[in-house]
Amino acid sequence: MVWTFKGRGLALLAAVPLLGAAPAAAYADGPGPSAHKGDRGSASAPAPRPRTHPKPDPHAKPKAHGRPQAHKKPKKAHAKPKPHAKPRPHAKPRPHAKPKAHAKPKAHAKPKAHAEPKAHAKPKPHVKPKVHAKSEGPGVVLRTESPRRAVVPGRVYAWSFTVTAEGRGKSGKAVFRTTLPKSLAFVSGGKRCRADGRKVVCRLGAVAKGERATGVIKAKVTRRAEPGEEIGLRGTATWGRAHATRGFPVVRVARTADLALAKEAPATARRGAEISYVLRVGNLGPAAAENVAVESRGPIRLVGRDTACVPHGRAYGCSVGPLRAGETRTLRLTAVPREDVRAGAVLEASWKAVSPALDPDEANNTAVVRTAITERR
């Protein structure tokens, strides 16, 4: 028997075992089988195939059929569906294996004792290099000496040297050469020294082995030398074929300040009358001057309220303060002759600029004022 399922445009044919041919009596009351055209009513027509009923849809409503036909019960009942197998319980997760304990680190092997170093072989004595024929000759030693204190621009100083003959030679001519820096100007060096610009050559004559020859170069520190500048020069001594070069000890230029003083005062004054003084203090450099002051001497007495001047016995000290290189400061003072100055006398008052700074030229630090005293009118 073949059942046909129709639903939603799909047809499913299911083949099931035939239940067997229905008996003829089962079809007696129903319509007979239809014969093919031309064979209608023929007794010899083949028996029609029994109709197969479609497999009923359990969800579809049963259709109203005509007269029900008796069907034989199928020989074999439909097998009951097997009950669904119960799902297996999820296997329990295996417990994580415990981590293995770390292996204990192996103890460090004790370092092997270092083998005692072998005794170093005694160094072989150095073989003296062969002396080339051109280098054969005596040796020479040069010693130099510079001024021991800081030098002041404008002054002359001496740089001395000593040449000692040593070596294989018996005698030879000794010569000393040097080049002066720009901060020095050659002045003299005796009969043996000559200068060509800044190059100086001193011909010391023949010197025997073991003897010494000395020389002195006198040079003036120029105004181009800056305060604190280091002056260094090198000299070379030759004796025969040998030569030696050595530097002079470095000497420093002193930080100097050149103070200069100028004055203005009347040529005459009446006895007991006031005298006006104008003093100009300047610093010609090259370095700055600290704590500059002006000291006065003479038979005068300062009057007024000038607190910059302080009396020291019969003298006065007037503070000026620091002066940079090229700076000038003016002091205006008023004084009267002392009582012992009579008419007809010439009053002489001197003024001097002083400072702790080194002054290379003190000739221009002093000013003298001469004033003729007349009778009162």
Phi, psi and omega in degrees: 000140181242123176258143182242126176255126177243124178189128178054041173079010181245144178236128181236123178257129179237127179265126176235157181296138179299141180276001182106156181289134177289144177295154182299331182291336180293337182254010185294319184274346184263177179294144181283169180292144180279136178262161177292158177299137182090342180251003184299131179081000179279133181285340183272007181291143182294149180293134182292150178284135180297143179289145176256131180273138178294151179293123185297142176275122184296334182271339182279147178288142179293135178279150178283116179265167173288215183295123182291141176264144180282125178250144174283144176296136178298146182299319183246127177289149179299135180294136177293140178296141180292136178297144180299135179294138178295136179296138179292138178295144180299135180294139179292137180295140179291136179295142180296138179293140179294134180297141180292141179295137180296140179293139179295134180297142180291141178296137180297136178292139179297132180298141179292141179297131180294139178292140180299131181298144178290145180298132180294141178292143180298131181297140178286143179298138181295138178279127181295130180294148179290137180276125178290152183299326183288334183268355181294135179159183184281166173259166182214145179238134181242130175236142185231160179209136181245170174303141186276345180242169178297141183266151183248131177304138180096349181254160183256137180226163184247138173242116186253160180210159178224131179247121179246128181273128177220167176113204188273333185293159179268320180201162180186166179274134180256136180224140177240135181227144177204163176235122182282144174287172183292341181277358179237146176234129183295134178248305180198168177201021182081185182289339186274347185250138177227146181243137174236093188072237178262357178272131183238133178233126179243113179266109188271355178085189182286135179230128179278163180300130181089353180268166180237151174227131183245158178205160180223133175246122177259130182222150179259136177283121185281167178289348179285346181290126181275147177301132181084356180292144177263131179251121178221139177221157181240147179234154179233128178248136176237145176218106187066238179266349181274154178210157179213139180240137182208145179269150173281149175304139182289137177239144184257146177280130182291150176277099186249154175226128181261102179277144178224142184233132175235150185225158173222130180202155179290151181282332180227156177203146178284154180297126180085352181277159180285146178238129180265131178242137175238117182243130177246120182251125180233159177240114181275358176083194008277345181258166178285155179244130180256151175053051178284140179217162178238123179256138181242146175221144178141168183280061178231160176229122181286138178235166180102188184250035180281102182281356180284345183251136181236130180286142175229087185070238178264009179243171179226151173235120184249122183283137177249323181097188182287147177230124174284165178298126181090359182268148180227142178228146185247134175245131177244115185237154178234131182220162176232148178295148177290167186295332183281358178274118183259167179294144182092347179275161176253115181278125181242118178239133180248147180228140182220134177268131182229159178195152175294341179292147180289127181248113182287341182225099182267002182293330182263014180272348188244141176227134180244132181244128179242125182230127179278131181263129181252168179285154178290150176251000000 
